[in-house]
mmCIF file of C-alpha atoms in Angstrom:
data_model
loop_
_atom_site.group_PDB
_atom_site.id
_atom_site.type_symbol
_atom_site.label_atom_id
_atom_site.label_comp_id
_atom_site.label_asym_id
_atom_site.label_seq_id
_atom_site.Cartn_x
_atom_site.Cartn_y
_atom_site.Cartn_z
ATOM 1 C CA MET P 237 -7.479 -25.343 -16.509
ATOM 2 C CA THR P 238 -8.407 -27.038 -12.624
ATOM 3 C CA HIS P 239 -11.425 -25.920 -10.647
ATOM 4 C CA ARG P 240 -9.200 -23.891 -8.002
ATOM 5 C CA LEU P 241 -6.909 -22.169 -10.399
ATOM 6 C CA LEU P 242 -10.370 -21.045 -12.270
ATOM 7 C CA LEU P 243 -11.722 -19.433 -9.014
ATOM 8 C CA SER P 244 -8.540 -18.242 -8.028
ATOM 9 C CA ILE P 245 -8.772 -14.558 -6.619
ATOM 10 C CA ILE P 246 -6.822 -11.404 -5.696
ATOM 11 C CA PHE P 247 -8.380 -9.893 -3.143
ATOM 12 C CA ILE P 248 -6.841 -7.054 -1.664
ATOM 13 C CA THR P 249 -8.333 -5.635 1.967
ATOM 14 C CA SER P 250 -7.247 -3.331 4.491
ATOM 15 C CA ARG P 251 -8.332 -5.677 7.151
ATOM 16 C CA LEU P 252 -5.505 -7.191 9.295
ATOM 17 C CA LYS P 253 -5.845 -8.906 13.102
ATOM 18 C CA ASN P 254 -3.167 -8.628 15.597
ATOM 19 C CA GLN P 255 -1.893 -11.575 17.940
ATOM 20 C CA GLN P 256 -5.001 -11.371 20.060
ATOM 21 C CA GLY P 257 -6.962 -11.451 17.377
ATOM 22 C CA LYS P 258 -8.598 -7.836 17.401
ATOM 23 C CA ALA P 259 -9.444 -6.674 14.079
ATOM 24 C CA VAL P 260 -7.534 -3.315 12.697
ATOM 25 C CA THR P 261 -8.304 -1.073 10.182
ATOM 26 C CA ALA P 262 -4.826 0.729 8.462
ATOM 27 C CA MET P 263 -4.108 2.010 5.003
ATOM 28 C CA PRO P 264 -2.068 -0.227 2.913
ATOM 29 C CA GLU P 265 1.526 1.011 2.532
ATOM 30 C CA LEU P 266 4.391 -0.096 0.435
ATOM 31 C CA PRO P 267 5.112 -3.724 1.219
ATOM 32 C CA GLU P 268 1.115 -4.597 0.549
ATOM 33 C CA VAL P 269 1.265 -2.169 -1.765
ATOM 34 C CA GLU P 270 3.864 -3.892 -3.639
ATOM 35 C CA ALA P 271 2.245 -7.312 -2.660
ATOM 36 C CA ILE P 272 -0.831 -6.467 -4.850
ATOM 37 C CA ARG P 273 1.557 -6.093 -7.974
ATOM 38 C CA ARG P 274 3.255 -8.999 -7.424
ATOM 39 C CA VAL P 275 0.206 -10.890 -7.409
ATOM 40 C CA ILE P 276 -1.319 -8.986 -10.119
ATOM 41 C CA GLU P 277 0.400 -8.026 -13.060
ATOM 42 C CA PRO P 278 1.400 -11.984 -13.863
ATOM 43 C CA GLN P 279 -2.595 -12.155 -14.125
ATOM 44 C CA ILE P 280 -3.198 -9.168 -16.599
ATOM 45 C CA ARG P 281 -0.459 -8.744 -18.774
ATOM 46 C CA GLY P 282 -1.031 -8.940 -22.069
ATOM 47 C CA LEU P 283 -4.298 -9.263 -21.731
ATOM 48 C CA ALA P 284 -7.020 -6.794 -23.850
ATOM 49 C CA ILE P 285 -9.878 -5.140 -22.064
ATOM 50 C CA GLU P 286 -12.902 -5.798 -23.876
ATOM 51 C CA GLN P 287 -15.478 -3.763 -21.761
ATOM 52 C CA ILE P 288 -15.314 -1.422 -19.023
ATOM 53 C CA THR P 289 -18.235 -0.885 -16.084
ATOM 54 C CA VAL P 290 -18.497 1.838 -13.770
ATOM 55 C CA SER P 291 -21.105 1.984 -11.046
ATOM 56 C CA ARG P 292 -19.453 5.050 -9.252
ATOM 57 C CA PRO P 293 -18.319 7.340 -11.467
ATOM 58 C CA GLU P 294 -16.819 9.202 -8.628
ATOM 59 C CA VAL P 295 -14.027 6.832 -8.621
ATOM 60 C CA VAL P 296 -12.874 7.805 -11.691
ATOM 61 C CA ALA P 297 -10.964 11.131 -10.798
ATOM 62 C CA HIS P 298 -9.671 11.713 -14.494
ATOM 63 C CA PRO P 299 -11.055 11.911 -16.853
ATOM 64 C CA THR P 300 -14.866 11.691 -16.899
ATOM 65 C CA ALA P 301 -16.380 8.422 -16.262
ATOM 66 C CA ASP P 302 -17.552 8.149 -20.013
ATOM 67 C CA GLU P 303 -14.086 8.981 -21.375
ATOM 68 C CA PHE P 304 -12.442 6.566 -19.296
ATOM 69 C CA CYS P 305 -14.505 3.442 -20.729
ATOM 70 C CA ARG P 306 -14.245 5.090 -24.139
ATOM 71 C CA CYS P 307 -10.564 5.257 -24.103
ATOM 72 C CA LEU P 308 -9.016 1.820 -22.455
ATOM 73 C CA THR P 309 -11.735 -0.309 -24.349
ATOM 74 C CA GLY P 310 -9.825 -2.315 -26.886
ATOM 75 C CA GLN P 311 -6.427 -1.240 -24.946
ATOM 76 C CA VAL P 312 -3.681 -4.029 -23.897
ATOM 77 C CA PHE P 313 -2.029 -4.294 -20.589
ATOM 78 C CA ASP P 314 1.680 -4.499 -20.513
ATOM 79 C CA SER P 315 2.893 -4.122 -17.009
ATOM 80 C CA MET P 316 2.041 -2.835 -13.527
ATOM 81 C CA THR P 317 4.508 -0.750 -11.151
ATOM 82 C CA ARG P 318 4.149 0.491 -8.049
ATOM 83 C CA ARG P 319 5.272 4.206 -6.665
ATOM 84 C CA GLY P 320 4.997 4.456 -3.275
ATOM 85 C CA LYS P 321 1.534 3.387 -2.227
ATOM 86 C CA PHE P 322 0.142 3.851 -5.937
ATOM 87 C CA LEU P 323 -0.246 1.423 -8.433
ATOM 88 C CA VAL P 324 0.553 1.966 -12.103
ATOM 89 C CA ILE P 325 -0.781 -0.022 -14.944
ATOM 90 C CA TRP P 326 0.751 0.797 -18.146
ATOM 91 C CA LEU P 327 -0.663 0.230 -21.606
ATOM 92 C CA LYS P 328 0.885 -1.012 -24.814
ATOM 93 C CA SER P 329 -0.313 2.340 -26.449
ATOM 94 C CA GLY P 330 1.767 4.074 -23.354
ATOM 95 C CA ASP P 331 -1.077 5.178 -22.050
ATOM 96 C CA LYS P 332 -1.363 4.485 -18.049
ATOM 97 C CA ILE P 333 -3.761 3.528 -15.278
ATOM 98 C CA ILE P 334 -2.641 5.324 -11.828
ATOM 99 C CA ILE P 335 -4.554 3.751 -9.009
ATOM 100 C CA HIS P 336 -4.211 4.798 -5.034
ATOM 101 C CA LEU P 337 -6.456 2.198 -2.679
ATOM 102 C CA ARG P 338 -6.417 4.536 0.395
ATOM 103 C CA MET P 339 -8.255 3.037 3.470
ATOM 104 C CA THR P 340 -10.757 0.000 2.017
ATOM 105 C CA GLY P 341 -9.952 -0.354 -1.696
ATOM 106 C CA CYS P 342 -9.703 -3.838 -3.246
ATOM 107 C CA LEU P 343 -8.140 -4.938 -6.588
ATOM 108 C CA LEU P 344 -9.268 -8.729 -7.517
ATOM 109 C CA VAL P 345 -9.141 -10.734 -10.777
ATOM 110 C CA THR P 346 -11.826 -13.641 -10.578
ATOM 111 C CA PRO P 347 -13.537 -15.432 -13.133
ATOM 112 C CA ALA P 348 -16.613 -13.536 -14.810
ATOM 113 C CA ALA P 349 -19.219 -16.053 -13.087
ATOM 114 C CA TYR P 350 -17.683 -15.527 -9.673
ATOM 115 C CA PRO P 351 -19.636 -13.382 -7.106
ATOM 116 C CA GLU P 352 -19.505 -9.848 -6.750
ATOM 117 C CA GLU P 353 -17.593 -8.459 -3.520
ATOM 118 C CA LYS P 354 -19.679 -5.933 -2.269
ATOM 119 C CA HIS P 355 -19.411 -2.317 -3.298
ATOM 120 C CA THR P 356 -17.551 -3.389 -6.457
ATOM 121 C CA HIS P 357 -17.137 -0.096 -8.697
ATOM 122 C CA ILE P 358 -15.332 -1.319 -11.689
ATOM 123 C CA ILE P 359 -15.568 -4.184 -13.587
ATOM 124 C CA PHE P 360 -12.780 -4.734 -16.280
ATOM 125 C CA ARG P 361 -14.015 -7.435 -18.670
ATOM 126 C CA LEU P 362 -11.073 -9.383 -20.156
ATOM 127 C CA ASN P 363 -10.296 -11.341 -23.293
ATOM 128 C CA ASN P 364 -9.465 -14.390 -21.524
ATOM 129 C CA GLY P 365 -12.523 -14.424 -19.603
ATOM 130 C CA ASN P 366 -11.563 -13.045 -16.457
ATOM 131 C CA GLU P 367 -12.394 -10.013 -14.871
ATOM 132 C CA MET P 368 -10.214 -7.004 -12.749
ATOM 133 C CA ARG P 369 -12.611 -6.035 -10.682
ATOM 134 C CA PHE P 370 -12.621 -2.362 -8.245
ATOM 135 C CA SER P 371 -14.489 -2.784 -4.942
ATOM 136 C CA ASP P 372 -14.152 -0.109 -1.812
ATOM 137 C CA THR P 373 -16.206 0.263 0.649
ATOM 138 C CA ARG P 374 -15.484 3.544 1.833
ATOM 139 C CA ARG P 375 -15.512 4.787 -1.751
ATOM 140 C CA PHE P 376 -12.196 6.775 -1.111
ATOM 141 C CA GLY P 377 -9.894 4.981 -3.855
ATOM 142 C CA ARG P 378 -9.030 6.590 -7.398
ATOM 143 C CA PHE P 379 -8.763 5.712 -10.528
ATOM 144 C CA TRP P 380 -6.595 8.372 -13.191
ATOM 145 C CA LEU P 381 -5.902 7.799 -17.110
ATOM 146 C CA ILE P 382 -3.313 9.609 -17.945
ATOM 147 C CA ARG P 383 -2.910 9.248 -21.809
ATOM 148 C CA LYS P 384 0.749 9.142 -23.950
ATOM 149 C CA GLY P 385 2.383 12.472 -23.744
ATOM 150 C CA GLU P 386 -0.373 14.175 -21.230
ATOM 151 C CA THR P 387 1.104 15.715 -18.200
ATOM 152 C CA ASP P 388 -0.309 14.309 -15.224
ATOM 153 C CA ALA P 389 -1.814 17.369 -13.006
ATOM 154 C CA TYR P 390 -4.425 15.143 -11.457
ATOM 155 C CA SER P 391 -3.242 12.073 -9.092
ATOM 156 C CA GLY P 392 -0.248 13.784 -7.187
ATOM 157 C CA ILE P 393 2.162 10.861 -7.647
ATOM 158 C CA LYS P 394 4.733 13.324 -8.887
ATOM 159 C CA LYS P 395 4.864 14.859 -5.410
ATOM 160 C CA LEU P 396 6.476 11.750 -3.881
ATOM 161 C CA SER P 397 10.149 12.042 -2.715
ATOM 162 C CA LYS P 398 12.432 9.300 -3.186
ATOM 163 C CA GLU P 399 11.687 5.453 -2.893
ATOM 164 C CA PRO P 400 13.372 3.959 0.082
ATOM 165 C CA PHE P 401 15.243 1.772 -1.971
ATOM 166 C CA ALA P 402 16.363 4.383 -4.480
ATOM 167 C CA PRO P 403 19.861 5.438 -4.869
ATOM 168 C CA GLY P 404 20.808 8.410 -2.608
ATOM 169 C CA PHE P 405 18.358 7.426 0.019
ATOM 170 C CA THR P 406 21.012 8.552 2.845
ATOM 171 C CA ALA P 407 21.145 9.848 6.281
ATOM 172 C CA GLU P 408 22.184 13.149 4.470
ATOM 173 C CA HIS P 409 18.815 13.173 2.326
ATOM 174 C CA LEU P 410 16.921 12.378 5.552
ATOM 175 C CA SER P 411 18.731 14.958 7.443
ATOM 176 C CA VAL P 412 18.688 17.804 5.048
ATOM 177 C CA ARG P 413 15.000 17.464 4.409
ATOM 178 C CA LEU P 414 14.173 17.127 8.192
ATOM 179 C CA GLY P 415 16.891 17.644 10.446
ATOM 180 C CA LYS P 416 15.562 21.203 11.192
ATOM 181 C CA ARG P 417 11.743 20.332 11.308
ATOM 182 C CA LYS P 418 9.821 20.522 14.964
ATOM 183 C CA LYS P 419 7.356 17.869 13.779
ATOM 184 C CA ALA P 420 7.911 14.842 15.571
ATOM 185 C CA ILE P 421 9.590 12.253 13.644
ATOM 186 C CA LYS P 422 7.020 9.607 13.185
ATOM 187 C CA GLU P 423 4.995 12.312 11.469
ATOM 188 C CA CYS P 424 8.007 13.304 9.254
ATOM 189 C CA LEU P 425 8.229 9.786 8.476
ATOM 190 C CA MET P 426 5.013 9.486 6.928
ATOM 191 C CA GLU P 427 5.013 12.540 4.585
ATOM 192 C CA GLN P 428 5.332 11.379 0.924
ATOM 193 C CA SER P 429 7.022 14.683 0.168
ATOM 194 C CA VAL P 430 10.055 12.814 2.040
ATOM 195 C CA ILE P 431 9.805 9.536 1.741
ATOM 196 C CA ALA P 432 7.525 7.342 -0.719
ATOM 197 C CA GLY P 433 5.470 4.842 0.827
ATOM 198 C CA ILE P 434 5.574 4.465 4.664
ATOM 199 C CA GLY P 435 2.322 5.254 6.431
ATOM 200 C CA ASN P 436 1.177 4.203 10.287
ATOM 201 C CA ILE P 437 2.165 1.004 10.458
ATOM 202 C CA TYR P 438 5.799 1.106 9.370
ATOM 203 C CA SER P 439 6.662 4.223 11.061
ATOM 204 C CA ASP P 440 5.950 1.904 14.161
ATOM 205 C CA GLU P 441 8.157 -0.301 13.331
ATOM 206 C CA ILE P 442 10.761 1.553 11.721
ATOM 207 C CA LEU P 443 11.209 3.644 15.250
ATOM 208 C CA PHE P 444 10.752 0.623 17.359
ATOM 209 C CA THR P 445 14.094 -0.972 15.147
ATOM 210 C CA ALA P 446 16.080 2.445 15.072
ATOM 211 C CA ARG P 447 15.176 2.627 19.386
ATOM 212 C CA ILE P 448 13.957 6.684 18.402
ATOM 213 C CA TYR P 449 11.052 7.635 20.216
ATOM 214 C CA PRO P 450 8.296 8.228 17.612
ATOM 215 C CA ALA P 451 7.427 11.909 19.429
ATOM 216 C CA ARG P 452 11.090 13.329 19.179
ATOM 217 C CA PRO P 453 10.911 16.722 17.240
ATOM 218 C CA ALA P 454 13.058 15.687 14.318
ATOM 219 C CA ASN P 455 15.803 18.719 15.008
ATOM 220 C CA SER P 456 16.801 16.531 17.777
ATOM 221 C CA LEU P 457 18.110 13.745 16.141
ATOM 222 C CA THR P 458 21.234 12.940 16.364
ATOM 223 C CA GLY P 459 23.918 12.472 13.110
ATOM 224 C CA GLU P 460 24.070 8.616 14.214
ATOM 225 C CA GLU P 461 20.449 8.721 14.608
ATOM 226 C CA TRP P 462 19.606 9.569 10.687
ATOM 227 C CA LYS P 463 22.364 7.202 9.863
ATOM 228 C CA ARG P 464 20.270 4.659 11.478
ATOM 229 C CA LEU P 465 17.305 5.484 9.899
ATOM 230 C CA ALA P 466 18.699 5.442 6.631
ATOM 231 C CA GLU P 467 19.729 1.719 7.506
ATOM 232 C CA VAL P 468 16.574 0.484 8.978
ATOM 233 C CA ILE P 469 13.984 2.046 6.548
ATOM 234 C CA PRO P 470 14.841 0.227 3.406
ATOM 235 C CA GLU P 471 15.648 -2.846 5.658
ATOM 236 C CA ARG P 472 12.182 -3.154 7.380
ATOM 237 C CA LEU P 473 10.039 -2.400 4.225
ATOM 238 C CA SER P 474 12.056 -5.000 2.462
ATOM 239 C CA PHE P 475 11.751 -7.396 5.787
ATOM 240 C CA PHE P 476 7.799 -7.366 5.629
ATOM 241 C CA ILE P 477 7.442 -7.246 1.843
ATOM 242 C CA GLN P 478 9.193 -10.796 1.710
ATOM 243 C CA LYS P 479 6.767 -11.763 4.676
ATOM 244 C CA ASN P 480 3.966 -10.659 2.885
ATOM 245 C CA GLU P 481 4.388 -12.415 -0.255
ATOM 246 C CA ILE P 482 1.229 -14.510 -1.180
ATOM 247 C CA THR P 483 -0.045 -16.816 -4.004
ATOM 248 C CA PRO P 484 -3.033 -16.613 -5.903
ATOM 249 C CA GLU P 485 -3.969 -19.844 -4.084
ATOM 250 C CA GLU P 486 -3.266 -18.340 -0.623
ATOM 251 C CA TYR P 487 -6.097 -15.763 -1.453
ATOM 252 C CA LEU P 488 -8.425 -18.040 -2.577
ATOM 253 C CA GLU P 489 -8.701 -19.995 0.412
ATOM 254 C CA THR P 490 -8.523 -16.624 2.342
ATOM 255 C CA LYS P 491 -9.866 -14.456 0.279
ATOM 256 C CA GLY P 492 -7.232 -12.181 0.945
ATOM 257 C CA GLN P 493 -8.394 -11.450 4.609
ATOM 258 C CA ASP P 494 -4.949 -11.883 5.786
ATOM 259 C CA TYR P 495 -2.853 -11.149 3.375
ATOM 260 C CA ARG P 496 -0.653 -9.233 5.977
ATOM 261 C CA ASN P 497 2.036 -11.413 7.752
ATOM 262 C CA THR P 498 1.173 -9.167 11.392
ATOM 263 C CA HIS P 499 2.530 -11.589 13.730
ATOM 264 C CA PHE P 500 5.986 -10.000 12.129
ATOM 265 C CA LEU P 501 4.998 -6.401 13.623
ATOM 266 C CA GLN P 502 7.009 -6.254 16.907
ATOM 267 C CA ALA P 503 5.100 -2.771 17.707
ATOM 268 C CA TYR P 504 2.162 -1.634 15.928
ATOM 269 C CA GLY P 505 -0.890 -3.138 17.374
ATOM 270 C CA HIS P 506 0.922 -4.647 20.331
ATOM 271 C CA GLU P 507 0.245 -2.142 23.072
ATOM 272 C CA GLY P 508 -0.002 -3.552 26.711
ATOM 273 C CA GLU P 509 2.090 -6.480 25.332
ATOM 274 C CA PRO P 510 5.806 -7.301 26.631
ATOM 275 C CA CYS P 511 8.596 -5.433 24.285
ATOM 276 C CA PRO P 512 10.413 -8.251 22.220
ATOM 277 C CA VAL P 513 13.599 -7.149 23.028
ATOM 278 C CA CYS P 514 13.564 -5.730 26.500
ATOM 279 C CA GLY P 515 10.296 -7.253 28.515
ATOM 280 C CA LYS P 516 8.609 -4.005 29.201
ATOM 281 C CA PHE P 517 4.885 -3.055 28.427
ATOM 282 C CA LEU P 518 4.627 -1.337 25.167
ATOM 283 C CA CYS P 519 2.902 1.972 25.497
ATOM 284 C CA ARG P 520 0.113 3.623 22.661
ATOM 285 C CA THR P 521 0.306 7.342 22.589
ATOM 286 C CA VAL P 522 -1.204 9.797 19.588
ATOM 287 C CA ILE P 523 0.919 11.532 17.607
ATOM 288 C CA GLY P 524 -0.633 14.076 14.993
ATOM 289 C CA GLY P 525 -3.861 12.319 15.398
ATOM 290 C CA ARG P 526 -2.404 9.019 14.848
ATOM 291 C CA SER P 527 -2.298 6.071 17.422
ATOM 292 C CA SER P 528 1.623 4.973 18.068
ATOM 293 C CA THR P 529 3.280 2.130 19.941
ATOM 294 C CA PHE P 530 6.548 2.504 21.439
ATOM 295 C CA CYS P 531 9.031 1.062 24.379
ATOM 296 C CA PRO P 532 9.142 3.628 27.307
ATOM 297 C CA ASN P 533 12.309 1.473 27.718
ATOM 298 C CA CYS P 534 14.250 0.922 24.423
ATOM 299 C CA GLN P 535 12.597 4.353 23.014
ATOM 300 C CA LYS P 536 13.886 6.775 25.402
#
């Protein structure tokens, strides 16, 4: 194994930069979580857990940290899936680990001798000599172990609505769920019980592409606008999944600091810049306590 491959790191962080180099903090959303899954899964699939160290017990939301370690030691990773902003690691036994990174949670796969990142709270020692590590500056990220046959009444993953790529994700689905709501459409798009995986960044991007003002009440949207949203949502998310693809070698080179291809963002974080469509200056407002960037000309 080459030194470069030996030091391959998968490091996910919620820090990104816009075109001016301004640092922006945002929770990983569906495209980022999918990028994490695609890079990590091949590196842990089929490996056994030899030992687990938990330095911050509160990070394990269910069961207790001691039970978490006892039940998982000796188990074998089978696969990893994504549901909304959650990661799910399936074990050969039928048990599963559910993970939510929240704002600053990071997953790393690294050689055992590689220096630990600051605020590393969980370490899985694997039978190939590597480790899967979880670090989190704010300590909001959480792990849940759900045993085979156990009802998940803990993680909240069952409250998620349709995936944007699922059959039945249509204009009718959106209008039925949101068409009578007076809440701003931007806030509605971020409700995980309506659409799984969208947050502050991609709600801006979706509404910009759909030419809908983010503060519009949902009940003011027309049938044509619901149809446009149903088409734009999966298209934009698929686009950013593709643009966020990165190799383990690229993670090593940047330590994952720039895993989002932010220069493809057209609205989010670009307030005061010319609109890429009409040239008018993009504006910023606050909707439901969240920053929102829009074009006053294209999104009237």
